PDB file of C-alpha atoms in Angstrom:
ATOM      1  CA  TYR A   1     -57.140 -73.903 -79.945  1.00  0.00           C
ATOM      2  CA  LYS A   2     -58.664 -73.144 -76.541  1.00  0.00           C
ATOM      3  CA  ALA A   3     -55.270 -72.035 -75.267  1.00  0.00           C
ATOM      4  CA  ILE A   4     -54.809 -69.713 -78.246  1.00  0.00           C
ATOM      5  CA  GLU A   5     -58.268 -68.193 -77.765  1.00  0.00           C
ATOM      6  CA  THR A   6     -57.611 -67.592 -74.082  1.00  0.00           C
ATOM      7  CA  ARG A   7     -54.255 -65.976 -74.810  1.00  0.00           C
ATOM      8  CA  ASN A   8     -55.791 -63.635 -77.375  1.00  0.00           C
ATOM      9  CA  GLU A   9     -58.679 -62.487 -75.139  1.00  0.00           C
ATOM     10  CA  PRO A  10     -58.240 -58.975 -73.692  1.00  0.00           C
ATOM     11  CA  ILE A  11     -57.314 -58.939 -70.030  1.00  0.00           C
ATOM     12  CA  ASN A  12     -60.048 -57.361 -67.915  1.00  0.00           C
ATOM     13  CA  GLU A  13     -57.926 -55.222 -65.621  1.00  0.00           C
ATOM     14  CA  PRO A  14     -59.768 -53.522 -62.750  1.00  0.00           C
ATOM     15  CA  LYS A  15     -60.407 -49.876 -63.486  1.00  0.00           C
ATOM     16  CA  PRO A  16     -58.870 -47.432 -61.009  1.00  0.00           C
ATOM     17  CA  GLN A  17     -61.469 -46.500 -58.393  1.00  0.00           C
ATOM     18  CA  THR A  18     -62.630 -42.899 -58.429  1.00  0.00           C
ATOM     19  CA  LEU A  19     -61.918 -40.974 -55.221  1.00  0.00           C
ATOM     20  CA  ARG A  20     -64.470 -38.305 -54.356  1.00  0.00           C
ATOM     21  CA  ILE A  21     -64.005 -35.562 -51.778  1.00  0.00           C
ATOM     22  CA  SER A  22     -67.002 -36.921 -49.852  1.00  0.00           C
ATOM     23  CA  ASP A  23     -65.166 -40.246 -49.466  1.00  0.00           C
ATOM     24  CA  VAL A  24     -62.067 -38.431 -48.270  1.00  0.00           C
ATOM     25  CA  TRP A  25     -64.082 -36.473 -45.702  1.00  0.00           C
ATOM     26  CA  GLN A  26     -65.810 -39.594 -44.422  1.00  0.00           C
ATOM     27  CA  LEU A  27     -62.518 -41.420 -43.891  1.00  0.00           C
ATOM     28  CA  TRP A  28     -60.737 -38.461 -42.274  1.00  0.00           C
ATOM     29  CA  SER A  29     -63.564 -37.325 -40.006  1.00  0.00           C
ATOM     30  CA  GLY A  30     -64.272 -40.892 -38.953  1.00  0.00           C
ATOM     31  CA  ASP A  31     -60.649 -41.421 -38.016  1.00  0.00           C
ATOM     32  CA  ILE A  32     -59.057 -38.340 -36.423  1.00  0.00           C
ATOM     33  CA  GLY A  33     -60.358 -35.141 -37.998  1.00  0.00           C
ATOM     34  CA  LEU A  34     -63.460 -34.227 -36.041  1.00  0.00           C
ATOM     35  CA  GLN A  35     -61.819 -34.726 -32.670  1.00  0.00           C
ATOM     36  CA  LYS A  36     -60.228 -31.338 -33.251  1.00  0.00           C
ATOM     37  CA  LYS A  37     -61.439 -28.222 -31.447  1.00  0.00           C
ATOM     38  CA  SER A  38     -62.004 -26.625 -34.835  1.00  0.00           C
ATOM     39  CA  ARG A  39     -64.680 -29.198 -35.677  1.00  0.00           C
ATOM     40  CA  LYS A  40     -67.488 -26.674 -36.120  1.00  0.00           C
ATOM     41  CA  HIS A  41     -65.450 -24.515 -38.507  1.00  0.00           C
ATOM     42  CA  ASP A  42     -64.130 -27.517 -40.422  1.00  0.00           C
ATOM     43  CA  VAL A  43     -67.642 -28.853 -40.998  1.00  0.00           C
ATOM     44  CA  GLU A  44     -68.882 -25.442 -42.096  1.00  0.00           C
ATOM     45  CA  MET A  45     -66.031 -24.943 -44.580  1.00  0.00           C
ATOM     46  CA  PHE A  46     -66.397 -28.433 -45.990  1.00  0.00           C
ATOM     47  CA  GLU A  47     -70.173 -28.389 -46.409  1.00  0.00           C
ATOM     48  CA  ARG A  48     -70.489 -24.822 -47.692  1.00  0.00           C
ATOM     49  CA  VAL A  49     -67.394 -24.486 -49.855  1.00  0.00           C
ATOM     50  CA  ILE A  50     -65.301 -27.596 -50.475  1.00  0.00           C
ATOM     51  CA  LEU A  51     -68.046 -30.146 -51.150  1.00  0.00           C
ATOM     52  CA  PRO A  52     -70.057 -27.980 -53.601  1.00  0.00           C
ATOM     53  CA  ARG A  53     -66.898 -27.179 -55.585  1.00  0.00           C
ATOM     54  CA  LEU A  54     -65.264 -30.618 -55.663  1.00  0.00           C
ATOM     55  CA  LYS A  55     -68.094 -33.127 -55.269  1.00  0.00           C
ATOM     56  CA  ASP A  56     -67.860 -34.379 -58.876  1.00  0.00           C
ATOM     57  CA  ARG A  57     -64.057 -34.246 -59.165  1.00  0.00           C
ATOM     58  CA  ASP A  58     -61.826 -37.302 -59.017  1.00  0.00           C
ATOM     59  CA  ILE A  59     -59.272 -36.358 -56.375  1.00  0.00           C
ATOM     60  CA  LYS A  60     -56.738 -38.846 -57.744  1.00  0.00           C
ATOM     61  CA  ILE A  61     -56.349 -36.905 -60.980  1.00  0.00           C
ATOM     62  CA  MET A  62     -56.306 -33.406 -59.520  1.00  0.00           C
ATOM     63  CA  LYS A  63     -53.210 -31.354 -60.262  1.00  0.00           C
ATOM     64  CA  TYR A  64     -51.350 -28.548 -58.550  1.00  0.00           C
ATOM     65  CA  SER A  65     -52.744 -26.126 -61.123  1.00  0.00           C
ATOM     66  CA  ASP A  66     -56.286 -27.107 -60.072  1.00  0.00           C
ATOM     67  CA  LEU A  67     -55.490 -26.277 -56.449  1.00  0.00           C
ATOM     68  CA  ARG A  68     -53.884 -22.984 -57.420  1.00  0.00           C
ATOM     69  CA  SER A  69     -56.943 -22.002 -59.477  1.00  0.00           C
ATOM     70  CA  LEU A  70     -59.216 -22.947 -56.587  1.00  0.00           C
ATOM     71  CA  HIS A  71     -57.204 -20.841 -54.150  1.00  0.00           C
ATOM     72  CA  THR A  72     -57.250 -17.842 -56.485  1.00  0.00           C
ATOM     73  CA  ASP A  73     -61.001 -18.129 -56.990  1.00  0.00           C
ATOM     74  CA  LEU A  74     -61.636 -18.444 -53.247  1.00  0.00           C
ATOM     75  CA  THR A  75     -59.424 -15.441 -52.572  1.00  0.00           C
ATOM     76  CA  ASN A  76     -61.395 -13.315 -55.006  1.00  0.00           C
ATOM     77  CA  ASN A  77     -64.779 -14.428 -53.693  1.00  0.00           C
ATOM     78  CA  ASN A  78     -64.200 -15.155 -50.010  1.00  0.00           C
ATOM     79  CA  GLY A  79     -61.195 -13.049 -49.081  1.00  0.00           C
ATOM     80  CA  PRO A  80     -57.542 -13.993 -48.434  1.00  0.00           C
ATOM     81  CA  TYR A  81     -57.919 -15.289 -44.874  1.00  0.00           C
ATOM     82  CA  ARG A  82     -60.940 -17.438 -45.638  1.00  0.00           C
ATOM     83  CA  ALA A  83     -59.256 -18.830 -48.754  1.00  0.00           C
ATOM     84  CA  ASN A  84     -56.201 -19.796 -46.726  1.00  0.00           C
ATOM     85  CA  ALA A  85     -58.298 -21.529 -44.065  1.00  0.00           C
ATOM     86  CA  ILE A  86     -60.184 -23.570 -46.671  1.00  0.00           C
ATOM     87  CA  LEU A  87     -57.003 -24.610 -48.461  1.00  0.00           C
ATOM     88  CA  ARG A  88     -55.366 -25.580 -45.171  1.00  0.00           C
ATOM     89  CA  LEU A  89     -58.274 -27.900 -44.435  1.00  0.00           C
ATOM     90  CA  LEU A  90     -58.093 -29.317 -47.950  1.00  0.00           C
ATOM     91  CA  ARG A  91     -54.357 -29.886 -47.556  1.00  0.00           C
ATOM     92  CA  THR A  92     -55.028 -31.757 -44.306  1.00  0.00           C
ATOM     93  CA  LEU A  93     -57.491 -34.020 -46.120  1.00  0.00           C
ATOM     94  CA  PHE A  94     -55.078 -34.699 -48.978  1.00  0.00           C
ATOM     95  CA  ASN A  95     -52.159 -35.355 -46.648  1.00  0.00           C
ATOM     96  CA  TYR A  96     -54.276 -37.794 -44.671  1.00  0.00           C
ATOM     97  CA  MET A  97     -55.167 -39.758 -47.785  1.00  0.00           C
ATOM     98  CA  GLU A  98     -51.493 -39.842 -48.746  1.00  0.00           C
ATOM     99  CA  SER A  99     -50.566 -41.144 -45.276  1.00  0.00           C
ATOM    100  CA  ILE A 100     -52.915 -44.126 -45.639  1.00  0.00           C
ATOM    101  CA  GLY A 101     -51.689 -44.890 -49.146  1.00  0.00           C
ATOM    102  CA  GLU A 102     -54.767 -43.726 -51.038  1.00  0.00           C
ATOM    103  CA  LEU A 103     -53.359 -40.661 -52.795  1.00  0.00           C
ATOM    104  CA  THR A 104     -50.070 -41.044 -54.629  1.00  0.00           C
ATOM    105  CA  PRO A 105     -48.824 -38.690 -55.773  1.00  0.00           C
ATOM    106  CA  ASN A 106     -50.274 -35.994 -53.542  1.00  0.00           C
ATOM    107  CA  PRO A 107     -50.863 -32.887 -55.699  1.00  0.00           C
ATOM    108  CA  PHE A 108     -50.675 -30.632 -52.645  1.00  0.00           C
ATOM    109  CA  PRO A 109     -47.047 -29.494 -52.181  1.00  0.00           C
ATOM    110  CA  LYS A 110     -45.706 -28.783 -48.702  1.00  0.00           C
ATOM    111  CA  ASN A 111     -44.679 -25.284 -49.737  1.00  0.00           C
ATOM    112  CA  PHE A 112     -48.025 -24.288 -51.276  1.00  0.00           C
ATOM    113  CA  ARG A 113     -48.044 -20.494 -51.412  1.00  0.00           C
ATOM    114  CA  MET A 114     -50.849 -19.048 -49.317  1.00  0.00           C
ATOM    115  CA  ASN A 115     -52.000 -15.431 -49.112  1.00  0.00           C
ATOM    116  CA  LYS A 116     -50.039 -13.237 -46.745  1.00  0.00           C
ATOM    117  CA  GLU A 117     -51.866 -12.750 -43.474  1.00  0.00           C
ATOM    118  CA  HIS A 118     -51.338  -9.731 -41.284  1.00  0.00           C
ATOM    119  CA  LYS A 119     -52.542 -10.549 -37.787  1.00  0.00           C
ATOM    120  CA  ARG A 120     -54.714  -7.791 -36.413  1.00  0.00           C
ATOM    121  CA  VAL A 121     -53.615  -6.295 -33.094  1.00  0.00           C
ATOM    122  CA  ARG A 122     -56.090  -3.746 -31.760  1.00  0.00           C
ATOM    123  CA  TYR A 123     -56.047  -2.625 -28.154  1.00  0.00           C
ATOM    124  CA  LEU A 124     -57.553   0.157 -26.086  1.00  0.00           C
ATOM    125  CA  THR A 125     -55.690   3.429 -25.788  1.00  0.00           C
ATOM    126  CA  THR A 126     -55.628   5.158 -22.408  1.00  0.00           C
ATOM    127  CA  GLU A 127     -58.309   7.601 -23.564  1.00  0.00           C
ATOM    128  CA  GLU A 128     -60.536   4.799 -24.856  1.00  0.00           C
ATOM    129  CA  LEU A 129     -60.159   2.835 -21.634  1.00  0.00           C
ATOM    130  CA  ASN A 130     -61.154   5.905 -19.637  1.00  0.00           C
ATOM    131  CA  ARG A 131     -64.277   6.404 -21.755  1.00  0.00           C
ATOM    132  CA  LEU A 132     -65.174   2.714 -21.521  1.00  0.00           C
ATOM    133  CA  THR A 133     -64.780   2.799 -17.732  1.00  0.00           C
ATOM    134  CA  VAL A 134     -67.307   5.607 -17.434  1.00  0.00           C
ATOM    135  CA  ILE A 135     -69.885   3.680 -19.457  1.00  0.00           C
ATOM    136  CA  LEU A 136     -69.293   0.367 -17.649  1.00  0.00           C
ATOM    137  CA  ASN A 137     -69.597   2.001 -14.229  1.00  0.00           C
ATOM    138  CA  ARG A 138     -72.912   3.460 -15.319  1.00  0.00           C
ATOM    139  CA  GLU A 139     -74.110   0.085 -16.602  1.00  0.00           C
ATOM    140  CA  ALA A 140     -72.899  -2.001 -13.647  1.00  0.00           C
ATOM    141  CA  PRO A 141     -76.001  -1.677 -11.397  1.00  0.00           C
ATOM    142  CA  PHE A 142     -78.266  -2.915 -14.211  1.00  0.00           C
ATOM    143  CA  LYS A 143     -75.951  -5.271 -16.150  1.00  0.00           C
ATOM    144  CA  LYS A 144     -73.790  -6.873 -13.479  1.00  0.00           C
ATOM    145  CA  GLN A 145     -72.841 -10.042 -15.319  1.00  0.00           C
ATOM    146  CA  GLN A 146     -72.180  -8.237 -18.594  1.00  0.00           C
ATOM    147  CA  THR A 147     -69.903  -5.621 -17.046  1.00  0.00           C
ATOM    148  CA  THR A 148     -68.154  -8.277 -14.948  1.00  0.00           C
ATOM    149  CA  LEU A 149     -67.422 -10.248 -18.105  1.00  0.00           C
ATOM    150  CA  ILE A 150     -65.766  -7.218 -19.722  1.00  0.00           C
ATOM    151  CA  TRP A 151     -63.606  -6.477 -16.705  1.00  0.00           C
ATOM    152  CA  LEU A 152     -62.573 -10.115 -16.363  1.00  0.00           C
ATOM    153  CA  LEU A 153     -61.550 -10.225 -20.019  1.00  0.00           C
ATOM    154  CA  LEU A 154     -59.420  -7.170 -19.411  1.00  0.00           C
ATOM    155  CA  PHE A 155     -57.896  -8.281 -16.096  1.00  0.00           C
ATOM    156  CA  THR A 156     -57.155 -11.868 -17.141  1.00  0.00           C
ATOM    157  CA  GLY A 157     -56.488 -11.741 -20.886  1.00  0.00           C
ATOM    158  CA  ALA A 158     -58.674 -14.839 -21.201  1.00  0.00           C
ATOM    159  CA  ARG A 159     -60.532 -15.742 -24.361  1.00  0.00           C
ATOM    160  CA  ILE A 160     -64.233 -14.978 -24.118  1.00  0.00           C
ATOM    161  CA  GLY A 161     -65.093 -18.613 -24.833  1.00  0.00           C
ATOM    162  CA  GLU A 162     -62.999 -19.685 -21.851  1.00  0.00           C
ATOM    163  CA  LEU A 163     -64.832 -17.400 -19.458  1.00  0.00           C
ATOM    164  CA  LEU A 164     -68.267 -18.282 -20.830  1.00  0.00           C
ATOM    165  CA  LYS A 165     -67.558 -21.994 -20.304  1.00  0.00           C
ATOM    166  CA  ALA A 166     -65.922 -21.625 -16.889  1.00  0.00           C
ATOM    167  CA  LYS A 167     -67.806 -23.313 -14.042  1.00  0.00           C
ATOM    168  CA  TRP A 168     -67.662 -22.669 -10.324  1.00  0.00           C
ATOM    169  CA  SER A 169     -66.135 -26.119  -9.983  1.00  0.00           C
ATOM    170  CA  ASP A 170     -63.227 -24.939 -12.183  1.00  0.00           C
ATOM    171  CA  LEU A 171     -62.283 -22.288  -9.620  1.00  0.00           C
ATOM    172  CA  LYS A 172     -59.412 -23.520  -7.453  1.00  0.00           C
ATOM    173  CA  GLY A 173     -58.367 -20.728  -5.116  1.00  0.00           C
ATOM    174  CA  ASN A 174     -57.383 -17.809  -7.323  1.00  0.00           C
ATOM    175  CA  VAL A 175     -56.937 -19.920 -10.466  1.00  0.00           C
ATOM    176  CA  LEU A 176     -59.439 -21.093 -13.051  1.00  0.00           C
ATOM    177  CA  ILE A 177     -58.390 -24.536 -14.297  1.00  0.00           C
ATOM    178  CA  LEU A 178     -60.069 -25.491 -17.571  1.00  0.00           C
ATOM    179  CA  SER A 179     -59.808 -28.971 -19.049  1.00  0.00           C
ATOM    180  CA  GLU A 180     -61.672 -27.950 -22.207  1.00  0.00           C
ATOM    181  CA  HIS A 181     -60.258 -24.985 -24.081  1.00  0.00           C
ATOM    182  CA  LYS A 182     -58.997 -23.846 -27.482  1.00  0.00           C
ATOM    183  CA  THR A 183     -55.492 -25.301 -27.220  1.00  0.00           C
ATOM    184  CA  ASP A 184     -56.157 -28.506 -25.270  1.00  0.00           C
ATOM    185  CA  TYR A 185     -55.221 -30.791 -28.180  1.00  0.00           C
ATOM    186  CA  LYS A 186     -52.067 -31.625 -26.215  1.00  0.00           C
ATOM    187  CA  GLY A 187     -54.117 -32.708 -23.232  1.00  0.00           C
ATOM    188  CA  GLU A 188     -52.888 -29.821 -21.104  1.00  0.00           C
ATOM    189  CA  GLU A 189     -55.066 -27.823 -18.735  1.00  0.00           C
ATOM    190  CA  ARG A 190     -55.523 -24.104 -19.261  1.00  0.00           C
ATOM    191  CA  LYS A 191     -54.829 -22.099 -16.123  1.00  0.00           C
ATOM    192  CA  ILE A 192     -56.227 -18.583 -15.856  1.00  0.00           C
ATOM    193  CA  PHE A 193     -54.571 -16.756 -12.981  1.00  0.00           C
ATOM    194  CA  LEU A 194     -56.861 -14.333 -11.183  1.00  0.00           C
ATOM    195  CA  SER A 195     -55.672 -11.098  -9.604  1.00  0.00           C
ATOM    196  CA  ASN A 196     -57.289  -9.649  -6.481  1.00  0.00           C
ATOM    197  CA  GLN A 197     -59.410  -7.421  -8.721  1.00  0.00           C
ATOM    198  CA  ALA A 198     -60.587 -10.404 -10.765  1.00  0.00           C
ATOM    199  CA  MET A 199     -61.365 -12.430  -7.627  1.00  0.00           C
ATOM    200  CA  GLN A 200     -63.406  -9.563  -6.188  1.00  0.00           C
ATOM    201  CA  LEU A 201     -65.447  -9.400  -9.390  1.00  0.00           C
ATOM    202  CA  ILE A 202     -66.075 -13.148  -9.351  1.00  0.00           C
ATOM    203  CA  ASN A 203     -66.962 -13.264  -5.663  1.00  0.00           C
ATOM    204  CA  ASN A 204     -69.650 -10.628  -6.228  1.00  0.00           C
ATOM    205  CA  LEU A 205     -71.458 -12.814  -8.772  1.00  0.00           C
ATOM    206  CA  PRO A 206     -74.446 -15.001  -7.786  1.00  0.00           C
ATOM    207  CA  LYS A 207     -73.554 -18.655  -7.229  1.00  0.00           C
ATOM    208  CA  ASN A 208     -76.955 -20.155  -7.990  1.00  0.00           C
ATOM    209  CA  GLN A 209     -75.915 -21.580 -11.368  1.00  0.00           C
ATOM    210  CA  MET A 210     -73.292 -23.984 -12.693  1.00  0.00           C
ATOM    211  CA  LYS A 211     -71.342 -21.464 -14.787  1.00  0.00           C
ATOM    212  CA  ILE A 212     -69.616 -18.443 -13.323  1.00  0.00           C
ATOM    213  CA  ILE A 213     -70.801 -15.911 -15.911  1.00  0.00           C
ATOM    214  CA  GLY A 214     -73.993 -17.676 -16.869  1.00  0.00           C
ATOM    215  CA  PHE A 215     -74.316 -16.658 -20.512  1.00  0.00           C
ATOM    216  CA  LYS A 216     -74.736 -19.235 -23.257  1.00  0.00           C
ATOM    217  CA  THR A 217     -73.501 -16.769 -25.835  1.00  0.00           C
ATOM    218  CA  SER A 218     -71.640 -13.475 -25.666  1.00  0.00           C
ATOM    219  CA  PRO A 219     -73.746 -10.314 -25.179  1.00  0.00           C
ATOM    220  CA  ARG A 220     -72.849  -8.916 -28.563  1.00  0.00           C
ATOM    221  CA  HIS A 221     -75.744  -6.467 -29.004  1.00  0.00           C
ATOM    222  CA  TRP A 222     -75.154  -4.946 -25.578  1.00  0.00           C
ATOM    223  CA  TRP A 223     -71.405  -4.719 -26.245  1.00  0.00           C
ATOM    224  CA  LYS A 224     -72.011  -3.014 -29.580  1.00  0.00           C
ATOM    225  CA  ARG A 225     -74.129  -0.365 -27.844  1.00  0.00           C
ATOM    226  CA  ILE A 226     -71.496   0.177 -25.139  1.00  0.00           C
ATOM    227  CA  LEU A 227     -68.747   0.703 -27.686  1.00  0.00           C
ATOM    228  CA  LYS A 228     -70.870   3.173 -29.605  1.00  0.00           C
ATOM    229  CA  GLU A 229     -71.596   5.186 -26.473  1.00  0.00           C
ATOM    230  CA  ALA A 230     -67.904   5.148 -25.549  1.00  0.00           C
ATOM    231  CA  ASN A 231     -66.985   6.247 -29.099  1.00  0.00           C
ATOM    232  CA  ILE A 232     -64.749   3.219 -29.632  1.00  0.00           C
ATOM    233  CA  ASN A 233     -64.604   1.930 -33.200  1.00  0.00           C
ATOM    234  CA  ASP A 234     -63.363  -1.294 -34.758  1.00  0.00           C
ATOM    235  CA  PHE A 235     -63.143  -3.201 -31.486  1.00  0.00           C
ATOM    236  CA  ARG A 236     -64.042  -6.778 -30.554  1.00  0.00           C
ATOM    237  CA  PHE A 237     -64.274  -8.797 -27.359  1.00  0.00           C
ATOM    238  CA  HIS A 238     -60.980 -10.452 -28.304  1.00  0.00           C
ATOM    239  CA  ASP A 239     -59.281  -7.066 -28.418  1.00  0.00           C
ATOM    240  CA  LEU A 240     -59.636  -6.853 -24.632  1.00  0.00           C
ATOM    241  CA  ARG A 241     -57.204  -9.773 -24.577  1.00  0.00           C
ATOM    242  CA  HIS A 242     -54.893  -7.778 -26.845  1.00  0.00           C
ATOM    243  CA  THR A 243     -55.215  -4.825 -24.463  1.00  0.00           C
ATOM    244  CA  MET A 244     -54.092  -6.911 -21.505  1.00  0.00           C
ATOM    245  CA  ALA A 245     -51.205  -8.321 -23.555  1.00  0.00           C
ATOM    246  CA  SER A 246     -50.097  -4.859 -24.657  1.00  0.00           C
ATOM    247  CA  GLN A 247     -50.050  -3.676 -21.058  1.00  0.00           C
ATOM    248  CA  MET A 248     -47.870  -6.603 -20.025  1.00  0.00           C
ATOM    249  CA  VAL A 249     -45.327  -6.154 -22.796  1.00  0.00           C
ATOM    250  CA  SER A 250     -45.238  -2.358 -22.489  1.00  0.00           C
ATOM    251  CA  ASN A 251     -44.522  -2.659 -18.772  1.00  0.00           C
ATOM    252  CA  GLY A 252     -41.530  -4.913 -19.051  1.00  0.00           C
ATOM    253  CA  PHE A 253     -42.928  -8.455 -19.179  1.00  0.00           C
ATOM    254  CA  THR A 254     -40.942 -10.772 -21.422  1.00  0.00           C
ATOM    255  CA  LEU A 255     -42.730 -12.452 -24.323  1.00  0.00           C
ATOM    256  CA  GLU A 256     -42.365 -15.768 -22.499  1.00  0.00           C
ATOM    257  CA  GLU A 257     -44.085 -14.340 -19.411  1.00  0.00           C
ATOM    258  CA  ALA A 258     -46.871 -12.863 -21.523  1.00  0.00           C
ATOM    259  CA  ALA A 259     -47.323 -16.175 -23.343  1.00  0.00           C
ATOM    260  CA  GLY A 260     -47.680 -17.971 -20.019  1.00  0.00           C
ATOM    261  CA  LEU A 261     -50.482 -15.722 -18.800  1.00  0.00           C
ATOM    262  CA  LEU A 262     -52.264 -15.660 -22.153  1.00  0.00           C
ATOM    263  CA  GLY A 263     -52.121 -19.422 -22.571  1.00  0.00           C
ATOM    264  CA  HIS A 264     -50.276 -19.299 -25.893  1.00  0.00           C
ATOM    265  CA  SER A 265     -49.043 -22.767 -26.834  1.00  0.00           C
ATOM    266  CA  ASP A 266     -46.636 -21.225 -29.350  1.00  0.00           C
ATOM    267  CA  ILE A 267     -44.415 -18.243 -28.492  1.00  0.00           C
ATOM    268  CA  SER A 268     -44.640 -17.083 -32.112  1.00  0.00           C
ATOM    269  CA  THR A 269     -48.247 -16.075 -31.404  1.00  0.00           C
ATOM    270  CA  THR A 270     -47.041 -13.697 -28.683  1.00  0.00           C
ATOM    271  CA  LYS A 271     -44.426 -12.131 -30.955  1.00  0.00           C
ATOM    272  CA  ARG A 272     -47.103  -9.982 -32.562  1.00  0.00           C
ATOM    273  CA  TYR A 273     -46.733  -7.749 -29.475  1.00  0.00           C
ATOM    274  CA  ALA A 274     -42.956  -7.479 -29.768  1.00  0.00           C
ATOM    275  CA  HIS A 275     -43.076  -3.974 -31.235  1.00  0.00           C
ATOM    276  CA  LEU A 276     -44.573  -2.742 -27.955  1.00  0.00           C
ATOM    277  CA  MET A 277     -41.301  -3.561 -26.212  1.00  0.00           C
ATOM    278  CA  GLU A 278     -39.378  -0.899 -28.124  1.00  0.00           C
ATOM    279  CA  ASP A 279     -39.860   1.893 -25.584  1.00  0.00           C
ATOM    280  CA  LYS A 280     -38.943  -0.443 -22.740  1.00  0.00           C
ATOM    281  CA  ASN A 281     -35.924  -1.690 -24.678  1.00  0.00           C
ATOM    282  CA  GLN A 282     -34.794   1.897 -25.205  1.00  0.00           C
ATOM    283  CA  GLU A 283     -35.198   2.552 -21.488  1.00  0.00           C
ATOM    284  CA  ASN A 284     -33.239  -0.600 -20.639  1.00  0.00           C
ATOM    285  CA  ALA A 285     -30.483   0.313 -23.096  1.00  0.00           C
ATOM    286  CA  GLN A 286     -30.122   3.723 -21.476  1.00  0.00           C
ATOM    287  CA  GLN A 287     -30.047   2.227 -17.994  1.00  0.00           C
ATOM    288  CA  VAL A 288     -27.317  -0.245 -18.946  1.00  0.00           C
ATOM    289  CA  SER A 289     -25.250   2.526 -20.539  1.00  0.00           C
ATOM    290  CA  ASP A 290     -25.674   4.695 -17.424  1.00  0.00           C
ATOM    291  CA  ASN A 291     -24.505   1.843 -15.198  1.00  0.00           C
ATOM    292  CA  ILE A 292     -21.460   1.222 -17.380  1.00  0.00           C
ATOM    293  CA  THR A 293     -20.688   4.952 -17.385  1.00  0.00           C
ATOM    294  CA  LYS A 294     -20.777   5.027 -13.578  1.00  0.00           C
ATOM    295  CA  ILE A 295     -18.273   2.190 -13.461  1.00  0.00           C
ATOM    296  CA  ILE A 296     -16.012   3.847 -16.022  1.00  0.00           C
ATOM    297  CA  MET A 297     -16.159   7.243 -14.362  1.00  0.00           C
ATOM    298  CA  GLY A 298     -15.592   5.703 -10.984  1.00  0.00           C
ATOM    299  CA  GLY A 299     -12.394   4.176 -12.242  1.00  0.00           C
ATOM    300  CA  VAL A 300     -11.037   7.465 -13.595  1.00  0.00           C
ATOM    301  CA  LYS A 301      -8.411   9.093 -11.304  1.00  0.00           C
TER     302      LYS A 301
END
């Protein structure tokens, strides 16, 4: 009878463990995630957006339709770019859990349709650069470090964060060699090559501090005033980098050469400036045709 009773008793199978987004974050960030240079932005997106929206959801039973609804809602409330960034982080978290065998199947498809992003390329026109020069020359005696920063951004095409972090010890001849920078996830140094103009600006700065520029944060309020006085609208520090890039491409530099100076790890990033090569390409096409014509005409008797 005991055997019959045992056989008829319901089997107590372990219930599937619920997987919360907080558990996913803890595993990922503790393993590889927060070693990334985007740590600050990842934490902000997770704590402000992802965790409040998904904290009570069981990730294991989420569906593609749930992710699509989330993306649509984020797009409507946070904008297309922000929605894409949040979903990319979420996809990274899901893919990580799949890779360690904790999320099968993964509801996040590889070809998840994101919002179209049109990369902004804004650079100074000749007239704007002339107006900015007048204002900077006027400011230089009173705001030496600020004006030097602007000119260095323009002459080097460096990211503002790179110049703000640069130390005197990073200066090797006429090259700034940075071990910590935006694209150092491959372990490669970032080299910022300095022209004679850039070196003259740097050599005129005081050397009584560790960092070359000496600012902890960018002088945004001052920059906003300068742009207003120069009548330049819709312009950021980063657009000085775009200005340098546009000058390179417009004056015959190849995209590969521009990528090298700008420190682009992916040539596709530089391709946003490709349209600026059209005038130069037209000029080159004409020159080639002229050369061929000379050969042809020279061969005519």
